[in-house]
CSV table of C-alpha atoms and ligand atoms in Angstrom, one decimal:
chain,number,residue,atom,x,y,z
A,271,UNK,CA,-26.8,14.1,-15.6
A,272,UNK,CA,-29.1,13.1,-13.0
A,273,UNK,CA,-29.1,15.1,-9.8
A,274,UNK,CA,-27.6,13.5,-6.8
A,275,UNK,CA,-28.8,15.4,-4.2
A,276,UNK,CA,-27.5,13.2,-1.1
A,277,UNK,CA,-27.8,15.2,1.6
A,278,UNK,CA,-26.3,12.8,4.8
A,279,UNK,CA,-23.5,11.1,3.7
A,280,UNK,CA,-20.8,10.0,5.8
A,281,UNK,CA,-17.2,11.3,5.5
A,282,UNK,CA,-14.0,10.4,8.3
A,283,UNK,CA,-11.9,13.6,9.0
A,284,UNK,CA,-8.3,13.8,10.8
A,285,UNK,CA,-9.8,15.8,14.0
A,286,UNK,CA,-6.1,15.6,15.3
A,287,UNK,CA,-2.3,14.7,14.4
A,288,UNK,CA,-1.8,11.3,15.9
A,289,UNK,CA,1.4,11.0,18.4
A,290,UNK,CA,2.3,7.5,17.8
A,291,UNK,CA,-0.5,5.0,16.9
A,292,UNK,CA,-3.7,6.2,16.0
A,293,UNK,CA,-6.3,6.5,18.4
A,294,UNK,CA,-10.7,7.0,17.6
A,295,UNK,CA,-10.1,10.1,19.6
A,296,UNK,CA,-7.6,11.2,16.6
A,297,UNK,CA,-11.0,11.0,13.9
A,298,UNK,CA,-14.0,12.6,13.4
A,299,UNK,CA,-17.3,11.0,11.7
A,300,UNK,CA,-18.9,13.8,10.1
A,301,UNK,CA,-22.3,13.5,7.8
A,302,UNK,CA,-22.8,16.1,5.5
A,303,UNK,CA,-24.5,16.8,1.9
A,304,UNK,CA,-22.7,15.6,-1.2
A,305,UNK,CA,-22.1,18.4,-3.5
A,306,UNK,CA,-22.6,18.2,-7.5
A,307,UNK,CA,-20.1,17.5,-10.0
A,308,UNK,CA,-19.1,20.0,-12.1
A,309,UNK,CA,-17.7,19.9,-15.8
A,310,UNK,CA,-15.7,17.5,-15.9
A,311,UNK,CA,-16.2,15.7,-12.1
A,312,UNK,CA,-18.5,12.2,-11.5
A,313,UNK,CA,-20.0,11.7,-7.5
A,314,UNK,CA,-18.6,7.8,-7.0
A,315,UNK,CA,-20.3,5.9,-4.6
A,316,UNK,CA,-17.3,3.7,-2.9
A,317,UNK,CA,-17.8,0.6,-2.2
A,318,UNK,CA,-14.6,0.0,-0.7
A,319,UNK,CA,-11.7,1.9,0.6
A,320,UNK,CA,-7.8,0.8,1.3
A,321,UNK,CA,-6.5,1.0,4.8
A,322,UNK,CA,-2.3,0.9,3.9
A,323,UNK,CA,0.1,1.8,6.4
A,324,UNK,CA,0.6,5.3,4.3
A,325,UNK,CA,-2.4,6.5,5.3
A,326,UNK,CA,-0.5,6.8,8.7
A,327,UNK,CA,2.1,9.0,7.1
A,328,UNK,CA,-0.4,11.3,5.3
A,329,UNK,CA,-1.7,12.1,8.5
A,330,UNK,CA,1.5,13.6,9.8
A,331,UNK,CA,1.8,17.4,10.6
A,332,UNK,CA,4.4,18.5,8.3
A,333,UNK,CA,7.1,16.2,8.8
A,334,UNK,CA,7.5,14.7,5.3
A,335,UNK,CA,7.9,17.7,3.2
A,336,UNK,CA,8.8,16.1,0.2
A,337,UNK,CA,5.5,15.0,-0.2
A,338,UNK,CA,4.6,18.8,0.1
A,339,UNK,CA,7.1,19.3,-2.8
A,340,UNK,CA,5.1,16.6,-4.9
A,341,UNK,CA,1.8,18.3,-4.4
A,342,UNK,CA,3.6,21.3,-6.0
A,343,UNK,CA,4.5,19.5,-8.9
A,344,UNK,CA,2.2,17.1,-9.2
A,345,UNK,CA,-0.8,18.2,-7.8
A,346,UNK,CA,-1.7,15.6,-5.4
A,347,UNK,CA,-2.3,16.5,-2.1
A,348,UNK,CA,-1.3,13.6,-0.1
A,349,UNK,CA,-1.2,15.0,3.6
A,350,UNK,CA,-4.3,15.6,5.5
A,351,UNK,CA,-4.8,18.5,8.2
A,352,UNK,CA,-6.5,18.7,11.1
A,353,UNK,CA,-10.2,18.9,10.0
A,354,UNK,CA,-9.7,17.5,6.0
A,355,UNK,CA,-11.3,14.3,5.1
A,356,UNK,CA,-8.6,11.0,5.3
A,357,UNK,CA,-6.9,10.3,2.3
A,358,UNK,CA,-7.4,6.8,1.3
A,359,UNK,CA,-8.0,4.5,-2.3
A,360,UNK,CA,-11.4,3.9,-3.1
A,361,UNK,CA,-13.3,1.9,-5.3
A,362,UNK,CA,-16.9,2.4,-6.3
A,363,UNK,CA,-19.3,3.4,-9.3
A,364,UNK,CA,-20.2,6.5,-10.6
A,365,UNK,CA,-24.0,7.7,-9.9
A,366,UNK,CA,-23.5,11.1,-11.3
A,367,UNK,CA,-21.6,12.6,-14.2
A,368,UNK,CA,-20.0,16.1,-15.9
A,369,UNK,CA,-17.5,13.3,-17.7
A,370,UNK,CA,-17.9,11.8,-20.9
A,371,UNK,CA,-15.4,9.6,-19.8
A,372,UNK,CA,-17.1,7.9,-17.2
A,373,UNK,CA,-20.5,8.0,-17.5
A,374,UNK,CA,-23.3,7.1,-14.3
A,375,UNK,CA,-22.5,3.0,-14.0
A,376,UNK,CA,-18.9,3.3,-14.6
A,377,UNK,CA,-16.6,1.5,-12.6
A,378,UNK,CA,-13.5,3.7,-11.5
A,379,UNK,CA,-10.9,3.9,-8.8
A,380,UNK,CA,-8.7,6.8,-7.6
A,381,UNK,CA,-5.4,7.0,-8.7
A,382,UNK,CA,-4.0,9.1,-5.5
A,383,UNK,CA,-5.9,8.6,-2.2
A,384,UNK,CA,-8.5,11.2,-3.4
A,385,UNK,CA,-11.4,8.8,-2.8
A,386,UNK,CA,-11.2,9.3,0.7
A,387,UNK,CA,-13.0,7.4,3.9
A,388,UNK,CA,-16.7,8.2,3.2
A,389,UNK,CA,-19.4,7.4,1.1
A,390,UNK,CA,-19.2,9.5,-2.0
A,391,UNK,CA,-16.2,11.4,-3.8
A,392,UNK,CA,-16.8,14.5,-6.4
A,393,UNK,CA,-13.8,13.8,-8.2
A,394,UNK,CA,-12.4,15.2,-11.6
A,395,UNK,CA,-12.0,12.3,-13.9
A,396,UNK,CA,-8.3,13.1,-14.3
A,397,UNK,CA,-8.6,11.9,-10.8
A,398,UNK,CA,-9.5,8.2,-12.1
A,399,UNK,CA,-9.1,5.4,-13.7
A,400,UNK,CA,-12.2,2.9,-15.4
A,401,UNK,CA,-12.1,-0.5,-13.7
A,402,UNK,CA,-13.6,-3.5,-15.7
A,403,UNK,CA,-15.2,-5.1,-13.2
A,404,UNK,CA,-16.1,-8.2,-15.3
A,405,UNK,CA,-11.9,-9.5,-14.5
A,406,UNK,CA,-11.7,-9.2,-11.2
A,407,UNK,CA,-14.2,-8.0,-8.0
A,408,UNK,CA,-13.9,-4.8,-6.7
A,409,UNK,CA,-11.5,-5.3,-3.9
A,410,UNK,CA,-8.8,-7.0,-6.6
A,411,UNK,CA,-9.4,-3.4,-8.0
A,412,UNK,CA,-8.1,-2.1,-5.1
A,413,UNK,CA,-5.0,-4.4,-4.0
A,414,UNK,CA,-3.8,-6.5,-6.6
A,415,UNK,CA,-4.9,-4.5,-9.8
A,416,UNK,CA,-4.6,-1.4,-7.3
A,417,UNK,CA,-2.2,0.7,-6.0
A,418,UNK,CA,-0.7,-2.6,-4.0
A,419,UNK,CA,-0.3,-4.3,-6.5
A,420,UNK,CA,1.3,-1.8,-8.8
A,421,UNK,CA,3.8,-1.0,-5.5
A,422,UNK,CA,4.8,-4.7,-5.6
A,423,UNK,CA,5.2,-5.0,-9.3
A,424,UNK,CA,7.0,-2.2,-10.2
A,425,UNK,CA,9.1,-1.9,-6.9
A,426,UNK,CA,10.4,-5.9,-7.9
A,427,UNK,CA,10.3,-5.9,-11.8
A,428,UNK,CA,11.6,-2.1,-12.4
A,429,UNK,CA,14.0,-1.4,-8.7
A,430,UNK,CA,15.1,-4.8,-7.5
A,431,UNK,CA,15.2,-6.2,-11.3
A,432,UNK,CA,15.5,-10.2,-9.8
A,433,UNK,CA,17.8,-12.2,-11.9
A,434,UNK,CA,16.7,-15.9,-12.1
A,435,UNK,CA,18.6,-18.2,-9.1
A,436,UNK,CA,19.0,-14.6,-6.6
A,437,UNK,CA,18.3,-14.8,-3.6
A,438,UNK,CA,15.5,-12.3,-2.3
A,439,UNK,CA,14.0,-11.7,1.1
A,440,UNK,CA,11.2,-9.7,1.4
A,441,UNK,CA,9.5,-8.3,4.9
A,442,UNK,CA,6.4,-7.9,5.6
A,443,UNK,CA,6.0,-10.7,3.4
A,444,UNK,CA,2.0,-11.7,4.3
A,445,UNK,CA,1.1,-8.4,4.0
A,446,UNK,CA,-0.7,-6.5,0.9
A,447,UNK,CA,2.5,-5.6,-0.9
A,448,UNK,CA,5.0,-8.2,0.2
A,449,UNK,CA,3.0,-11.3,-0.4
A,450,UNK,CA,2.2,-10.0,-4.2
A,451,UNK,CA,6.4,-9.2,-3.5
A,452,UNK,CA,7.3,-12.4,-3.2
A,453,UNK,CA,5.3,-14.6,-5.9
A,454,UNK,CA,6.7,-11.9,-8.5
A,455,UNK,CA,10.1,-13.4,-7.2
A,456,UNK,CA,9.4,-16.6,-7.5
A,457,UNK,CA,7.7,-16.2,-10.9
A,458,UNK,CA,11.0,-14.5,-12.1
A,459,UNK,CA,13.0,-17.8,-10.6
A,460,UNK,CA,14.2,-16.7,-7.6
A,461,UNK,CA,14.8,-18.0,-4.5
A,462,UNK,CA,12.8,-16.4,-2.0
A,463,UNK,CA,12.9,-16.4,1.8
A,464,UNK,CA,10.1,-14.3,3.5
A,465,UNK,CA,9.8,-12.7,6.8
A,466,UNK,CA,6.6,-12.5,9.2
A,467,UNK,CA,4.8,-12.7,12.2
A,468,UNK,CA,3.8,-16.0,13.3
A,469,UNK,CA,3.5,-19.3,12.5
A,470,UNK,CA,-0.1,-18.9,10.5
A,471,UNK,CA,1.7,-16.2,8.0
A,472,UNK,CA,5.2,-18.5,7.9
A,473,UNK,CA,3.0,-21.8,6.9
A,474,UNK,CA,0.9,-19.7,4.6
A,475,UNK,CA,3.9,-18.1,2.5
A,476,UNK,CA,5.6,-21.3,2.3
A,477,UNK,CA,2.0,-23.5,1.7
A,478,UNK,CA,-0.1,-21.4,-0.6
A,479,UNK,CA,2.7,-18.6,-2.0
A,480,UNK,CA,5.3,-21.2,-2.6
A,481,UNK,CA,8.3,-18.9,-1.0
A,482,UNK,CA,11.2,-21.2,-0.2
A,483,UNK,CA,11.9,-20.4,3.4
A,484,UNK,CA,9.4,-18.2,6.1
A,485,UNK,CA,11.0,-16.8,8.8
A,486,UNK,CA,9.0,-16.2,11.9
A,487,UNK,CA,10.7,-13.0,13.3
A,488,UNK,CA,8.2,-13.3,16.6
A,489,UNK,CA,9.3,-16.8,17.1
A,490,UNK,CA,13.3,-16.7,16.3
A,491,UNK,CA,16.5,-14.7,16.3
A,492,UNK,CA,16.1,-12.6,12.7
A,493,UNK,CA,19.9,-13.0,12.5
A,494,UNK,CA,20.6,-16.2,13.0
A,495,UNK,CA,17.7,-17.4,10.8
A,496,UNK,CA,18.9,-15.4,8.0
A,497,UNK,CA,22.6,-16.7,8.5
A,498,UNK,CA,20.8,-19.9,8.0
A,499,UNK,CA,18.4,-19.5,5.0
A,500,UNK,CA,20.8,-17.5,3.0
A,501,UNK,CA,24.2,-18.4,3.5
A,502,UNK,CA,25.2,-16.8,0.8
A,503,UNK,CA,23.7,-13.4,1.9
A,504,UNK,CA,21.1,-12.1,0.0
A,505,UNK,CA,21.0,-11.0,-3.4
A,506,UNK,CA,17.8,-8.7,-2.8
A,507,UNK,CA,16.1,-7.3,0.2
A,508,UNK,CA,12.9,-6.1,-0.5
A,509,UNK,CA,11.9,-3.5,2.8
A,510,UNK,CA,8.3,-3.0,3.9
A,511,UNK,CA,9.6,-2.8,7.4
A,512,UNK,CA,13.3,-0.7,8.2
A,513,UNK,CA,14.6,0.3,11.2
A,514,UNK,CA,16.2,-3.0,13.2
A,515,UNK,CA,14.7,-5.5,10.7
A,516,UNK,CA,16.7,-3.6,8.0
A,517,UNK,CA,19.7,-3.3,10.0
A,518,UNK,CA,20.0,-6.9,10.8
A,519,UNK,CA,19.2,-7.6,7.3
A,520,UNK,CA,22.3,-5.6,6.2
A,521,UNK,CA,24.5,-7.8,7.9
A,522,UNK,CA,23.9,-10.3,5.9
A,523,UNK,CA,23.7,-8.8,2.2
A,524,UNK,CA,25.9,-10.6,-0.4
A,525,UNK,CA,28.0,-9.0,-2.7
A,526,UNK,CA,27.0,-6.4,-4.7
A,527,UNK,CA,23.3,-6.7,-3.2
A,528,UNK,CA,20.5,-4.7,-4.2
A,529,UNK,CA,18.2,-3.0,-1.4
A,530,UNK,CA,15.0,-2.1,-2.3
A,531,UNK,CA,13.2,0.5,0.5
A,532,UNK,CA,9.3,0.0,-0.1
A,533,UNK,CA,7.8,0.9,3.5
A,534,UNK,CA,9.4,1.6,6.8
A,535,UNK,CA,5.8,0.7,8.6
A,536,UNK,CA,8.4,-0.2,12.3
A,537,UNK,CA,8.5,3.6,11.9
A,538,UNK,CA,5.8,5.0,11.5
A,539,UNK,CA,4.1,5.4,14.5
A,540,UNK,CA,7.8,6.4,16.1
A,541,UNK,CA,7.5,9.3,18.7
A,542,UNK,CA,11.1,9.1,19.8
A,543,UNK,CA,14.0,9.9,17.5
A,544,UNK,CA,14.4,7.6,14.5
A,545,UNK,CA,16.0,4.2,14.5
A,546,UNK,CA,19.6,4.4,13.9
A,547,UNK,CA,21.6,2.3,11.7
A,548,UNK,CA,23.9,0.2,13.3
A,549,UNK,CA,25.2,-2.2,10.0
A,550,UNK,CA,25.1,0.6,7.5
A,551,UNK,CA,28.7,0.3,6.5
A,552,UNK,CA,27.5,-3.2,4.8
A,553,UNK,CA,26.5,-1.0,2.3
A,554,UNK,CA,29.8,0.4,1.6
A,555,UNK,CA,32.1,-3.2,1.9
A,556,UNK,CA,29.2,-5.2,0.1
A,557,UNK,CA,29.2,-2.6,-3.0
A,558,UNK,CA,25.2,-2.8,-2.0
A,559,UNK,CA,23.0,-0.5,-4.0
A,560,UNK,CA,19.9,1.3,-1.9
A,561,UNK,CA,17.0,2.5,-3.8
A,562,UNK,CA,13.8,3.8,-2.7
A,563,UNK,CA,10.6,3.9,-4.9
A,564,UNK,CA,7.3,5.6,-4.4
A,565,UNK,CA,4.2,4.3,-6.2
A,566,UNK,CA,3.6,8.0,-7.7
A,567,UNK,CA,6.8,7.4,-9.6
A,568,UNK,CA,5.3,4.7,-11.9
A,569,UNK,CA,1.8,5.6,-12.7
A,570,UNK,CA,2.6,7.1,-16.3
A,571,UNK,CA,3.2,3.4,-16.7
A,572,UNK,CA,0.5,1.8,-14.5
A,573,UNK,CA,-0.9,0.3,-18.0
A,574,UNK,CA,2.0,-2.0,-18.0
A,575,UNK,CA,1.3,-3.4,-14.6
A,576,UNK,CA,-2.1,-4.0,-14.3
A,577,UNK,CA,-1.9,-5.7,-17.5
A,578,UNK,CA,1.1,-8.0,-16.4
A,579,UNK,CA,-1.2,-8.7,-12.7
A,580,UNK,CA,-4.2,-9.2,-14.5
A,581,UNK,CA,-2.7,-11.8,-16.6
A,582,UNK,CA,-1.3,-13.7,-13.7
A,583,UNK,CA,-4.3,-13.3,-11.7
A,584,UNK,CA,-7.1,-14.5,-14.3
A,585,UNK,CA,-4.0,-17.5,-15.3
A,586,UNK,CA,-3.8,-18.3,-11.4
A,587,UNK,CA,-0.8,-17.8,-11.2
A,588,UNK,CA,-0.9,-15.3,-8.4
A,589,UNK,CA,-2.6,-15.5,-5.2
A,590,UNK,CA,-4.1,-11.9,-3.6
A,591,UNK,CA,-6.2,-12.7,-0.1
A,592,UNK,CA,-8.0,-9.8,0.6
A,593,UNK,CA,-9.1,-8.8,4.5
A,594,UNK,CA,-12.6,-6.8,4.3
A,595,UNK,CA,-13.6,-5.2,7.4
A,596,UNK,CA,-17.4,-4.3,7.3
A,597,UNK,CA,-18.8,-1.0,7.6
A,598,UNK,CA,-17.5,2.5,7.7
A,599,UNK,CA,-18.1,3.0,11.2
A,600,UNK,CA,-15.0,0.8,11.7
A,601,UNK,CA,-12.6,3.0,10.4
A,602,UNK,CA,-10.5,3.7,13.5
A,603,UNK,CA,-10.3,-0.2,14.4
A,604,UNK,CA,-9.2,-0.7,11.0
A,605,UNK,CA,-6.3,1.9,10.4
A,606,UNK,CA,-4.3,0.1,13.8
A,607,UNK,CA,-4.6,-3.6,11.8
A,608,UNK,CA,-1.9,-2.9,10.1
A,609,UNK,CA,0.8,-2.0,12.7
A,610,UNK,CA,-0.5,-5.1,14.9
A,611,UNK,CA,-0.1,-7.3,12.3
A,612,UNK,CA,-3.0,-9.6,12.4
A,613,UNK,CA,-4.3,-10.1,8.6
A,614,UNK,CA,-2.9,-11.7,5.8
A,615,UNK,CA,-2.9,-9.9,1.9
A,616,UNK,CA,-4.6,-6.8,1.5
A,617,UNK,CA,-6.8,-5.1,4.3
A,618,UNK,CA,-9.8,-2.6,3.3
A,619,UNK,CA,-13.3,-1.4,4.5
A,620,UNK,CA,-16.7,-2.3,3.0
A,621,UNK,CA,-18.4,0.8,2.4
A,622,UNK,CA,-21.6,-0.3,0.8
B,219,NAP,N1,6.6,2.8,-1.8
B,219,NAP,C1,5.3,2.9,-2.0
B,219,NAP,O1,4.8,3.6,-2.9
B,219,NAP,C2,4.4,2.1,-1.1
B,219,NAP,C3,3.1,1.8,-1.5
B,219,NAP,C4,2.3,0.9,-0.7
B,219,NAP,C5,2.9,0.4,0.5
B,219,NAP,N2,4.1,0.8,0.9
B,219,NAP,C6,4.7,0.3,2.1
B,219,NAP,O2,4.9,-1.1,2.0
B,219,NAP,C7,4.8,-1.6,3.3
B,219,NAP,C8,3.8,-2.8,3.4
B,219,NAP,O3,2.5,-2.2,3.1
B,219,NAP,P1,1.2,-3.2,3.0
B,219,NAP,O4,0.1,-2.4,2.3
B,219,NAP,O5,1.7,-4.5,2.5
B,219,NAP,O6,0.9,-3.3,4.6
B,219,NAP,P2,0.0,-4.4,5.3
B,219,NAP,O7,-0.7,-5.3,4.4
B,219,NAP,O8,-0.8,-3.6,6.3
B,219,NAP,O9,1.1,-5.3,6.1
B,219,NAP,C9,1.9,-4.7,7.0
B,219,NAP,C10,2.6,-5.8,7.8
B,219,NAP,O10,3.8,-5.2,8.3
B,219,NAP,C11,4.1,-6.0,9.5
B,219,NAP,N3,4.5,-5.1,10.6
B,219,NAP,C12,3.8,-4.1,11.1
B,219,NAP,N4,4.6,-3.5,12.1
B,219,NAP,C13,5.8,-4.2,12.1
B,219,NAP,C14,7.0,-4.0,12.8
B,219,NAP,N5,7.1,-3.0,13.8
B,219,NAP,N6,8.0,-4.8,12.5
B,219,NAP,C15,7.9,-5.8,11.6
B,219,NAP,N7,6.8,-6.0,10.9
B,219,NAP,C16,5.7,-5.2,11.1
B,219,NAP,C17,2.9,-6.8,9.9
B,219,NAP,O11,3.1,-8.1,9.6
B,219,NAP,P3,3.8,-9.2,10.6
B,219,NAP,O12,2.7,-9.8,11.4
B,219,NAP,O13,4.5,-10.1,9.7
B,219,NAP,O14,4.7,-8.4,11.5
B,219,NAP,C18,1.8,-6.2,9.0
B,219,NAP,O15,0.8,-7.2,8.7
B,219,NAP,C19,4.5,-0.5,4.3
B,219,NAP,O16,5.7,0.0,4.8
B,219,NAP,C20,3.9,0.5,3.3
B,219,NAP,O17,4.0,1.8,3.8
B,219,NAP,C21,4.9,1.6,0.1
């Protein structure tokens, strides 16, 4: 092992709990020295690190103790306190080694938002996963072939199970997760309609993702336009979004309809109390089902999925934009993009 000896490198901390949306007053942009792996750890330089709506959640006091419970079990700690580097997805290449698994030059990501916002991660290799980056670039490593894409995959294939000729909305739907969401559906012979902000999103998903209806929420009633584009209710609804988006979308489930609760992201900067439910009783005279599905749940089987993505990605089969916002500096400008809505597919920082 070579010695790394990097003695400024630059690491975002939580300096306090956000109350609502994130402000640059909430973070802290420390420099400080890299320490060296031990046995079994590599030092990854990141190149590029995921800014989801999670990393929101993680940055909550205490407030979502079952996350606490999965630390227990699993191991991964997930929420951030005040002072503790940001939890994030990184992708980068290993400069120093203690692993005979991933030797200096390896490609690897993180499996659970160890990477972290900064420049270099001492991480134990049970921590990673190899990347080849000869299939795809880095950033695909990080949304379609990452965590993102693995959401979409298995929250459609393995939760809402589409049957060929269902009809399935997704929200969020030109977003990193729903926009992978929907050409799943569509590959599996759906009909899908897809909700989003704008008319730029609604002509994409319907001009490049092929999704048989966009609704423009901004631009239209959400319940009337749903009445329209599936007048048979819908068969699926796949939920990036919850509180009143969900609850109109419950009024207009079919018959034995499957819900499929992915994100809640309308929530998430919520001070006040939480939405309530107006329509849930759809769920009792529609004989709906309502599942939710974590990401952690599937990664004994992530081999599966980014086998399946790669395929369609190197067949072209599947689009996956990707929004790169340069320099870690930008950090705090970057982790509000995704409440205000304004990029299409999957949105990250450029480390190096
Ligand atoms: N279950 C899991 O393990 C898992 C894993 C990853 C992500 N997720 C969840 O999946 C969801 C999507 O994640 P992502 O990575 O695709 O996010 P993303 O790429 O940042 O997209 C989020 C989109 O949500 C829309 N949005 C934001 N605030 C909204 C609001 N108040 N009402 C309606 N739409 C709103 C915006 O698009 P518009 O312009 O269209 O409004 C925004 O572009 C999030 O809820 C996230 O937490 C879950």
């Amino acid at each position: 092992m070579e010695s790394t000896m990097i003695n400024a490198a630059r690491q975002w901390r939580l300096k306090s709990h956000p109350h609502g949306l994130p402000v640059a007053e909430n973070f802290e942009l420390v420099t400080e020295a890299v320490r060296e792996p031990r046995d079994g750890e590599v030092v990854m330089r990141l190149h590029y690190v995921s800014i989801d709506p999670g990393l929101r959640l993680f940055m909550n006091p205490t407030s979502h103790s079952e996350w606490e419970d999965r630390n227990e079990e699993g191991g991964r700690a997930v929420l951030v306190g005040e002072g503790e580097p940001i939890k994030a997805w990184g992708v980068g290449e290993v400069i120093a080694s203690r692993s005979q698994r991933f030797p200096i030059g390896t490609f690897v990501r993180d499996i659970a938002a160890t990477a972290s916002v900064q420049e270099y991660a001492c991480l134990h290799e049970d921590e990673l996963l190899a990347v080849q980056a000869d299939v795809a670039p880095l950033p695909a490593h990080l949304g379609i072939l990452g965590m993102t894409g693995l959401t979409a995959y298995f929250g459609m294939i393995k939760v809402a199970k589409p049957r060929a000729g269902d009809t399935v909305v997704v929200s969020g739907a030109a977003g990193a997760v729903g926009s992978i969401a929907v050409q799943i559906a569509k590959m599996m012979g759906c009909r899908v309609v897809g909700i989003a902000g704008g008319p730029l999103k609604c002509t994409w998903l319907r001009d490049e993702l092929g999704v048989d209806v966009a609704i423009d929420y901004k631009a239209r009633n959400l319940g009337a336009a749903l009445r329209e584009a599936c007048p048979d209710g819908m068969d699926i609804y796949f939920d990036n979004v919850g509180g009143e988006m969900l609850d109109t979308c419950l009024a207009n489930l079919a018959q034995r309809a499957r819900i499929v609760s992915c994100g809640a992201i309308a929530e998430y900067n919520r001070t006040g109390a939480p939405y309530a439910l107006a329509n849930w009783f759809a769920i009792m005279s529609k004989l709906a089902t309502w599942t939710a599905f974590n990401y952690f749940d599937y990664l004994p089987q992530s081999s599966e999925g980014i086998a399946a993505l790669t395929e369609w990605l190197q067949q072209g089969l599947i689009k996956a934009p990707e929004r790169i916002v340069e320099g870690i500096e930008n950090f705090p400008a970057a982790m509000v993009m995704p409440f205000s809505g304004d990029h299409v597919g999957k949105l990250m920082l450029k480390v190096v």
